[in-house]
Amino acid sequence: MIELIGLSKKELEQELINIGEKPFRTKQLWQWLYFHGATDFDKMSNLSKDLREKLKQNFTITRPKVVNSQLSSDGTHKWLLEFSDGQRIEAVYIPEEDRGAVCISSQVGCAVGCKFCNTGTQKITRNLTTCEIISQFMTARDVYNDWTVKDRKLSNIVVMGMGEPLHNTDNMIKALQILTDPDGMAIGRRKITLSTSGIANKIVEIIKASGVKLAISLHAPNDEKRSQIMPINKKFPLDAVLKACQDYQKLEGSRYITFEYLMLKGFNDSLQDARELVSLMKKYKLGAKFNLIAFNPWEGCGYESSSKNTIRAFAAEIEKGGFEAPIRASRGQDILAACGQLKSKK
Ligand code: SAH
Ligand code: SF4
């Protein structure tokens, strides 16, 4: 049996040809899978009964198993999802006023091992397949019955769940291409943001292939501090990451890059740190916007979040330097669904 979710359009066409079908069926089937969100071949009403039988005999349409579902007091919804080999990840829906974003994972665990991140304490088990990446979003759409309705609630995607997406670049690119395909889910490229810890040699490749927005987890204004909290900085120091950002901006014209900056009490939150950040951005001439994130604690982390006043003063200093620096509200903390809190194993 061949799993249909996660095949590219070309691969789907080939599978149909392999069972003796005409290539034009590809678009019809694609629309059932990705526009209607069908999981049952019998619902595919514009396909003949014979064809539906043949599809059933050869193919599967799989969703992960929802093992646990938790709803936060602020509406944030977290799912623990299990794949066919028993591996588990978490995905989160973050509602805004009239729409919202689904935060999806790219790996089981993460090899980067950032000191402040709960996911990073869970060693890497494996990459997610293309099917597993997109089916997180598809499961969320199932839950909210958000497939063929007029004003979809689940309008945005952030690749900010478990794992480093650029350690799984090939499957990720394919997933983004399926999510943005105009005949299927048709999520706008600018409605998807991919966050990376800075795998410098993959940044341009994935943006070229997918066109989505880029966010970089910066978290420190210099190599010395960044290496202390993000071991990946030894392999890809700031210069490599920011040069890749320059290349990205050449490619994408005037687009801004979002730099995520975690506010860690007494570590990276001084006005001097803010000024260093501003000069770093000016040195590399980057069109940048900061997202200041209050640190979300988890058991055994050893860090504390900066106070609200410190964060406000830090934001003001960055804005004085000419860059936007909104403070990102933390969502779903009560169910450990906020940034850096996801984990699927004890
Ligand atoms: N691996 C990718 C994407 C997932 S992490 C990356 O690191 O960019 C999504 C964001 O949450 C990153 O900016 C990450 O640095 C941040 N984060 C990690 N731990 C956190 C914590 N405890 N509190 C707040 N944000 C955290
Ligand atoms: Fe991995 Fe991102 Fe967590 Fe770092 S912050 S350990 S890269 S998931």
CSV table of C-alpha atoms and ligand atoms in Angstrom, one decimal:
chain,number,residue,atom,x,y,z
A,1,MET,CA,0.0,0.0,0.0
A,2,ILE,CA,1.3,3.4,-0.9
A,3,GLU,CA,0.5,6.5,1.3
A,4,LEU,CA,-0.8,9.3,-0.8
A,5,ILE,CA,-0.3,12.2,1.7
A,6,GLY,CA,3.1,13.7,1.1
A,7,LEU,CA,3.5,12.7,-2.5
A,8,SER,CA,4.3,15.6,-4.8
A,9,LYS,CA,1.9,16.1,-7.7
A,10,LYS,CA,4.3,14.5,-10.1
A,11,GLU,CA,4.7,11.5,-7.8
A,12,LEU,CA,0.9,11.2,-7.4
A,13,GLU,CA,0.5,11.3,-11.2
A,14,GLN,CA,3.1,8.5,-11.5
A,15,GLU,CA,1.3,6.4,-9.0
A,16,LEU,CA,-2.0,6.8,-10.9
A,17,ILE,CA,-0.2,5.8,-14.2
A,18,ASN,CA,1.2,2.8,-12.4
A,19,ILE,CA,-2.3,1.5,-11.7
A,20,GLY,CA,-3.4,2.2,-15.3
A,21,GLU,CA,-5.1,5.5,-14.8
A,22,LYS,CA,-5.0,8.6,-16.9
A,23,PRO,CA,-2.8,11.6,-15.7
A,24,PHE,CA,-5.8,14.0,-15.7
A,25,ARG,CA,-7.1,12.2,-12.6
A,26,THR,CA,-4.2,13.6,-10.6
A,27,LYS,CA,-5.8,17.0,-10.2
A,28,GLN,CA,-9.1,15.5,-9.1
A,29,LEU,CA,-7.5,13.3,-6.6
A,30,TRP,CA,-5.3,16.1,-5.4
A,31,GLN,CA,-8.3,18.3,-4.8
A,32,TRP,CA,-10.0,15.5,-2.7
A,33,LEU,CA,-6.9,15.1,-0.6
A,34,TYR,CA,-5.9,18.7,-0.1
A,35,PHE,CA,-8.9,20.9,-0.9
A,36,HIS,CA,-11.6,18.8,0.7
A,37,GLY,CA,-9.4,17.0,3.2
A,38,ALA,CA,-11.0,13.7,2.3
A,39,THR,CA,-9.7,10.7,4.2
A,40,ASP,CA,-12.2,8.2,2.7
A,41,PHE,CA,-12.1,7.2,-0.9
A,42,ASP,CA,-15.8,6.6,-0.9
A,43,LYS,CA,-16.5,10.3,-0.4
A,44,MET,CA,-14.8,11.1,-3.7
A,45,SER,CA,-18.0,11.5,-5.6
A,46,ASN,CA,-16.7,12.6,-9.0
A,47,LEU,CA,-14.7,9.4,-9.3
A,48,SER,CA,-16.3,6.2,-10.6
A,49,LYS,CA,-17.0,3.4,-8.2
A,50,ASP,CA,-14.5,1.2,-10.1
A,51,LEU,CA,-11.8,3.8,-9.7
A,52,ARG,CA,-12.5,4.3,-6.0
A,53,GLU,CA,-12.2,0.6,-5.5
A,54,LYS,CA,-8.9,0.5,-7.3
A,55,LEU,CA,-7.6,3.4,-5.2
A,56,LYS,CA,-8.7,1.6,-2.0
A,57,GLN,CA,-6.8,-1.5,-3.0
A,58,ASN,CA,-3.5,0.4,-3.7
A,59,PHE,CA,-3.4,3.5,-1.5
A,60,THR,CA,-3.9,4.8,2.0
A,61,ILE,CA,-4.7,8.3,3.3
A,62,THR,CA,-3.4,8.5,6.8
A,63,ARG,CA,-3.6,11.0,9.7
A,64,PRO,CA,-1.6,10.7,12.9
A,65,LYS,CA,-3.4,9.4,15.9
A,66,VAL,CA,-4.5,12.2,18.4
A,67,VAL,CA,-3.2,10.7,21.6
A,68,ASN,CA,-3.9,13.7,23.8
A,69,SER,CA,-5.6,17.1,23.3
A,70,GLN,CA,-5.4,20.0,25.7
A,71,LEU,CA,-7.1,23.3,25.5
A,72,SER,CA,-5.6,26.3,27.2
A,73,SER,CA,-7.6,29.0,29.0
A,74,ASP,CA,-6.5,31.4,26.3
A,75,GLY,CA,-7.9,29.1,23.5
A,76,THR,CA,-4.5,27.7,22.5
A,77,HIS,CA,-5.0,24.0,21.6
A,78,LYS,CA,-2.2,21.5,21.8
A,79,TRP,CA,-2.3,18.0,20.4
A,80,LEU,CA,0.1,15.1,21.1
A,81,LEU,CA,0.2,13.2,17.8
A,82,GLU,CA,1.4,9.6,17.2
A,83,PHE,CA,2.7,8.2,13.9
A,84,SER,CA,2.5,4.6,12.7
A,85,ASP,CA,5.8,3.7,14.3
A,86,GLY,CA,4.7,4.9,17.7
A,87,GLN,CA,6.8,8.1,17.6
A,88,ARG,CA,5.1,11.2,19.0
A,89,ILE,CA,5.3,15.0,18.5
A,90,GLU,CA,3.2,18.0,19.5
A,91,ALA,CA,1.4,20.5,17.3
A,92,VAL,CA,-0.4,23.6,18.5
A,93,TYR,CA,-3.2,25.8,17.3
A,94,ILE,CA,-2.9,29.5,18.4
A,95,PRO,CA,-6.1,31.4,17.7
A,96,GLU,CA,-6.1,35.1,17.1
A,97,GLU,CA,-9.2,37.3,17.0
A,98,ASP,CA,-10.7,36.0,13.8
A,99,ARG,CA,-8.1,33.5,12.5
A,100,GLY,CA,-5.0,31.8,13.7
A,101,ALA,CA,-1.8,29.9,13.2
A,102,VAL,CA,-1.0,26.2,13.5
A,103,CYS,CA,2.5,25.6,14.9
A,104,ILE,CA,4.0,22.4,13.4
A,105,SER,CA,7.0,20.3,14.2
A,106,SER,CA,9.7,19.1,11.9
A,107,GLN,CA,11.4,16.4,13.9
A,108,VAL,CA,11.0,14.0,16.9
A,109,GLY,CA,13.2,15.8,19.3
A,110,CYS,CA,16.0,18.1,18.2
A,111,ALA,CA,19.8,17.7,17.7
A,112,VAL,CA,20.6,21.4,18.2
A,113,GLY,CA,20.2,21.2,22.0
A,114,CYS,CA,19.7,24.9,22.8
A,115,LYS,CA,20.1,25.3,26.6
A,116,PHE,CA,16.8,27.2,27.0
A,117,CYS,CA,14.6,24.8,25.1
A,118,ASN,CA,12.6,21.9,26.4
A,119,THR,CA,12.5,20.2,23.1
A,120,GLY,CA,16.3,20.4,23.0
A,121,THR,CA,16.5,18.2,26.1
A,122,GLN,CA,14.8,15.5,24.1
A,123,LYS,CA,17.5,14.0,21.9
A,124,ILE,CA,16.8,13.7,18.2
A,125,THR,CA,15.0,10.4,17.3
A,126,ARG,CA,14.2,11.0,13.7
A,127,ASN,CA,13.1,13.4,11.0
A,128,LEU,CA,9.4,13.6,10.2
A,129,THR,CA,8.4,12.6,6.7
A,130,THR,CA,6.6,15.0,4.4
A,131,CYS,CA,3.4,13.2,5.2
A,132,GLU,CA,3.9,13.7,8.9
A,133,ILE,CA,4.8,17.3,8.6
A,134,ILE,CA,1.7,18.3,6.6
A,135,SER,CA,-0.7,16.0,8.3
A,136,GLN,CA,-0.2,18.0,11.5
A,137,PHE,CA,-1.9,20.9,9.9
A,138,MET,CA,-4.5,18.6,8.2
A,139,THR,CA,-5.4,17.1,11.5
A,140,ALA,CA,-5.9,20.6,13.0
A,141,ARG,CA,-8.2,21.4,10.0
A,142,ASP,CA,-10.1,18.1,10.7
A,143,VAL,CA,-10.6,19.1,14.3
A,144,TYR,CA,-11.9,22.5,13.5
A,145,ASN,CA,-13.9,21.4,10.5
A,146,ASP,CA,-12.0,24.0,8.5
A,147,TRP,CA,-11.7,22.4,5.1
A,148,THR,CA,-14.3,23.8,2.6
A,149,VAL,CA,-15.7,26.6,4.7
A,150,LYS,CA,-15.7,30.1,3.4
A,151,ASP,CA,-13.6,32.0,6.0
A,152,ARG,CA,-11.1,29.6,7.2
A,153,LYS,CA,-9.9,29.9,10.8
A,154,LEU,CA,-6.6,28.1,10.4
A,155,SER,CA,-5.1,30.6,8.0
A,156,ASN,CA,-1.4,30.6,9.0
A,157,ILE,CA,1.3,28.2,9.7
A,158,VAL,CA,4.4,28.6,11.8
A,159,VAL,CA,7.2,26.0,11.6
A,160,MET,CA,8.2,26.6,15.2
A,161,GLY,CA,7.3,23.4,16.9
A,162,MET,CA,9.7,20.6,17.8
A,163,GLY,CA,12.9,20.2,15.8
A,164,GLU,CA,15.1,22.1,13.5
A,165,PRO,CA,13.4,22.3,10.1
A,166,LEU,CA,16.7,22.9,8.3
A,167,HIS,CA,18.0,19.6,9.6
A,168,ASN,CA,15.1,18.1,7.6
A,169,THR,CA,15.3,20.4,4.6
A,170,ASP,CA,14.2,18.0,1.8
A,171,ASN,CA,11.1,16.8,3.5
A,172,MET,CA,10.3,20.3,4.6
A,173,ILE,CA,10.6,21.8,1.2
A,174,LYS,CA,8.3,19.2,-0.2
A,175,ALA,CA,5.8,19.8,2.6
A,176,LEU,CA,5.8,23.6,2.0
A,177,GLN,CA,5.3,23.1,-1.7
A,178,ILE,CA,2.2,20.9,-0.9
A,179,LEU,CA,0.8,23.3,1.7
A,180,THR,CA,1.1,26.2,-0.7
A,181,ASP,CA,-0.2,24.4,-3.9
A,182,PRO,CA,-3.0,26.5,-5.4
A,183,ASP,CA,-5.1,23.4,-6.2
A,184,GLY,CA,-5.0,22.1,-2.7
A,185,MET,CA,-4.7,23.8,0.7
A,186,ALA,CA,-3.4,27.0,-1.0
A,187,ILE,CA,-1.9,28.6,2.1
A,188,GLY,CA,-0.3,31.8,1.0
A,189,ARG,CA,3.5,31.8,1.0
A,190,ARG,CA,3.5,34.9,3.2
A,191,LYS,CA,1.2,33.2,5.7
A,192,ILE,CA,3.9,30.6,6.5
A,193,THR,CA,6.9,31.4,8.7
A,194,LEU,CA,9.8,29.1,9.1
A,195,SER,CA,12.0,29.5,12.1
A,196,THR,CA,15.5,28.2,12.2
A,197,SER,CA,18.3,28.2,14.8
A,198,GLY,CA,20.6,29.3,11.9
A,199,ILE,CA,21.6,26.4,9.7
A,200,ALA,CA,23.3,28.9,7.4
A,201,ASN,CA,24.0,26.7,4.5
A,202,LYS,CA,20.4,25.8,4.0
A,203,ILE,CA,18.6,29.1,4.4
A,204,VAL,CA,18.7,30.3,0.8
A,205,GLU,CA,17.9,26.9,-0.6
A,206,ILE,CA,14.6,26.5,1.4
A,207,ILE,CA,13.4,30.0,0.8
A,208,LYS,CA,14.2,29.8,-2.9
A,209,ALA,CA,12.2,26.5,-3.2
A,210,SER,CA,9.3,27.5,-1.0
A,211,GLY,CA,9.0,31.3,-0.9
A,212,VAL,CA,7.9,31.3,2.8
A,213,LYS,CA,8.9,33.9,5.4
A,214,LEU,CA,12.0,33.5,7.4
A,215,ALA,CA,12.6,33.9,11.1
A,216,ILE,CA,16.0,33.4,12.8
A,217,SER,CA,16.4,32.4,16.4
A,218,LEU,CA,19.1,34.9,17.3
A,219,HIS,CA,18.9,35.2,21.1
A,220,ALA,CA,22.3,36.9,21.6
A,221,PRO,CA,24.1,39.9,20.2
A,222,ASN,CA,27.6,38.3,19.8
A,223,ASP,CA,29.2,34.9,19.3
A,224,GLU,CA,30.5,34.6,22.8
A,225,LYS,CA,27.0,34.7,24.3
A,226,ARG,CA,25.3,32.9,21.6
A,227,SER,CA,27.6,29.9,21.8
A,228,GLN,CA,26.9,29.6,25.5
A,229,ILE,CA,23.2,29.0,24.9
A,230,MET,CA,23.1,27.6,21.3
A,231,PRO,CA,25.8,25.1,20.6
A,232,ILE,CA,25.0,25.4,16.9
A,233,ASN,CA,26.7,28.8,16.9
A,234,LYS,CA,30.1,27.0,16.9
A,235,LYS,CA,29.3,25.4,13.6
A,236,PHE,CA,27.5,28.4,12.1
A,237,PRO,CA,28.6,31.6,13.9
A,238,LEU,CA,26.7,34.8,13.6
A,239,ASP,CA,28.8,35.9,10.6
A,240,ALA,CA,27.7,32.8,8.6
A,241,VAL,CA,24.1,33.2,9.6
A,242,LEU,CA,23.9,36.9,8.9
A,243,LYS,CA,25.6,36.5,5.5
A,244,ALA,CA,23.0,33.9,4.6
A,245,CYS,CA,20.4,36.4,5.6
A,246,GLN,CA,22.0,39.0,3.3
A,247,ASP,CA,21.8,36.4,0.4
A,248,TYR,CA,18.2,35.8,1.3
A,249,GLN,CA,17.4,39.5,1.1
A,250,LYS,CA,19.1,39.9,-2.2
A,251,LEU,CA,16.9,37.1,-3.4
A,252,GLU,CA,13.7,38.4,-1.9
A,253,GLY,CA,14.2,42.1,-2.4
A,254,SER,CA,13.0,44.2,0.4
A,255,ARG,CA,11.6,41.5,2.6
A,256,TYR,CA,12.2,41.8,6.3
A,257,ILE,CA,13.6,39.0,8.4
A,258,THR,CA,12.2,38.4,11.8
A,259,PHE,CA,14.8,37.9,14.5
A,260,GLU,CA,13.5,36.0,17.5
A,261,TYR,CA,15.1,37.1,20.7
A,262,LEU,CA,14.5,35.3,23.9
A,263,MET,CA,14.8,37.6,27.0
A,264,LEU,CA,16.9,35.8,29.6
A,265,LYS,CA,17.2,37.5,32.9
A,266,GLY,CA,20.7,38.9,33.5
A,267,PHE,CA,22.2,37.1,30.4
A,268,ASN,CA,21.2,38.9,27.2
A,269,ASP,CA,18.8,41.6,28.4
A,270,SER,CA,20.9,44.7,29.1
A,271,LEU,CA,20.7,48.0,27.2
A,272,GLN,CA,24.3,47.3,26.1
A,273,ASP,CA,23.1,44.0,24.5
A,274,ALA,CA,20.3,45.9,22.7
A,275,ARG,CA,22.8,48.5,21.3
A,276,GLU,CA,25.1,45.7,20.2
A,277,LEU,CA,22.2,44.1,18.4
A,278,VAL,CA,21.4,47.3,16.6
A,279,SER,CA,24.9,47.7,15.4
A,280,LEU,CA,25.0,44.1,14.3
A,281,MET,CA,22.0,44.7,12.0
A,282,LYS,CA,23.5,47.9,10.7
A,283,LYS,CA,26.8,46.2,10.0
A,284,TYR,CA,25.1,43.6,7.8
A,285,LYS,CA,22.6,46.1,6.4
A,286,LEU,CA,19.7,43.8,7.1
A,287,GLY,CA,16.0,44.7,6.9
A,288,ALA,CA,15.2,43.3,10.2
A,289,LYS,CA,12.4,43.2,12.7
A,290,PHE,CA,12.8,41.8,16.2
A,291,ASN,CA,10.4,39.6,18.1
A,292,LEU,CA,11.1,39.8,21.8
A,293,ILE,CA,10.0,36.7,23.5
A,294,ALA,CA,9.6,36.3,27.3
A,295,PHE,CA,11.3,33.1,28.3
A,296,ASN,CA,8.9,30.3,29.1
A,297,PRO,CA,10.1,28.3,32.0
A,298,TRP,CA,10.0,24.5,32.2
A,299,GLU,CA,11.1,22.1,34.9
A,300,GLY,CA,14.8,22.0,35.4
A,301,CYS,CA,15.7,24.8,32.9
A,302,GLY,CA,17.8,27.0,35.1
A,303,TYR,CA,16.8,30.2,33.4
A,304,GLU,CA,14.5,33.0,34.3
A,305,SER,CA,12.6,35.4,32.1
A,306,SER,CA,13.6,39.1,32.2
A,307,SER,CA,11.0,41.3,34.0
A,308,LYS,CA,8.4,43.2,32.0
A,309,ASN,CA,10.1,46.5,32.6
A,310,THR,CA,13.5,45.2,31.4
A,311,ILE,CA,11.9,43.9,28.3
A,312,ARG,CA,10.1,47.2,27.6
A,313,ALA,CA,13.4,49.1,28.1
A,314,PHE,CA,15.2,46.7,25.8
A,315,ALA,CA,12.5,47.1,23.1
A,316,ALA,CA,12.7,50.9,23.4
A,317,GLU,CA,16.4,50.8,22.9
A,318,ILE,CA,16.1,48.7,19.8
A,319,GLU,CA,13.4,51.0,18.4
A,320,LYS,CA,15.6,53.9,19.0
A,321,GLY,CA,18.1,52.2,16.8
A,322,GLY,CA,15.5,52.1,14.0
A,323,PHE,CA,14.2,48.6,14.2
A,324,GLU,CA,10.8,47.3,15.3
A,325,ALA,CA,10.8,45.2,18.4
A,326,PRO,CA,7.3,44.0,19.4
A,327,ILE,CA,7.0,41.9,22.5
A,328,ARG,CA,5.5,38.6,21.7
A,329,ALA,CA,2.7,37.6,24.0
A,330,SER,CA,3.1,34.1,25.2
A,331,ARG,CA,0.3,31.7,24.6
A,332,GLY,CA,-0.8,28.4,26.0
A,333,GLN,CA,1.6,28.5,28.9
A,334,ASP,CA,-0.8,26.7,31.3
A,335,ILE,CA,-0.6,23.6,29.0
A,336,LEU,CA,3.1,23.9,28.2
A,337,ALA,CA,2.2,24.8,24.6
A,338,ALA,CA,4.3,28.0,24.4
A,339,CYS,CA,7.5,28.4,22.5
A,340,GLY,CA,10.2,26.0,23.6
A,341,GLN,CA,7.9,24.0,25.9
A,342,LEU,CA,7.0,21.2,23.6
A,343,LYS,CA,8.2,17.8,24.3
A,344,SER,CA,6.7,14.4,23.5
A,345,LYS,CA,8.7,12.1,25.8
A,346,LYS,CA,9.4,12.1,29.5
B,1,SAH,N1,14.2,24.9,15.8
B,1,SAH,C1,13.7,26.1,15.3
B,1,SAH,C2,12.2,26.2,15.4
B,1,SAH,C3,11.5,25.8,16.6
B,1,SAH,S1,11.7,26.7,18.1
B,1,SAH,C4,14.3,27.3,16.0
B,1,SAH,O1,14.9,27.1,17.0
B,1,SAH,O2,14.2,28.4,15.5
B,1,SAH,C5,10.7,28.1,18.0
B,1,SAH,C6,11.1,29.3,18.8
B,1,SAH,O3,10.9,29.1,20.2
B,1,SAH,C7,12.6,29.6,18.6
B,1,SAH,O4,12.8,31.0,18.4
B,1,SAH,C8,13.2,29.2,20.0
B,1,SAH,O5,14.4,29.8,20.2
B,1,SAH,C9,12.1,29.6,20.9
B,1,SAH,N2,12.2,29.0,22.3
B,1,SAH,C10,12.9,27.9,22.6
B,1,SAH,N3,12.8,27.7,23.9
B,1,SAH,C11,12.0,28.7,24.4
B,1,SAH,C12,11.5,29.0,25.8
B,1,SAH,N4,11.8,28.2,26.8
B,1,SAH,N5,10.8,30.1,25.9
B,1,SAH,C13,10.5,30.8,24.8
B,1,SAH,N6,10.9,30.6,23.6
B,1,SAH,C14,11.7,29.5,23.4
B,2,SF4,FE1,16.0,22.7,18.6
B,2,SF4,FE2,14.8,25.1,18.1
B,2,SF4,FE3,14.7,24.0,20.5
B,2,SF4,FE4,17.0,24.9,19.6
B,2,SF4,S1,15.2,26.1,20.0
B,2,SF4,S2,16.7,23.0,20.6
B,2,SF4,S3,16.9,24.4,17.5
B,2,SF4,S4,13.8,23.2,18.7
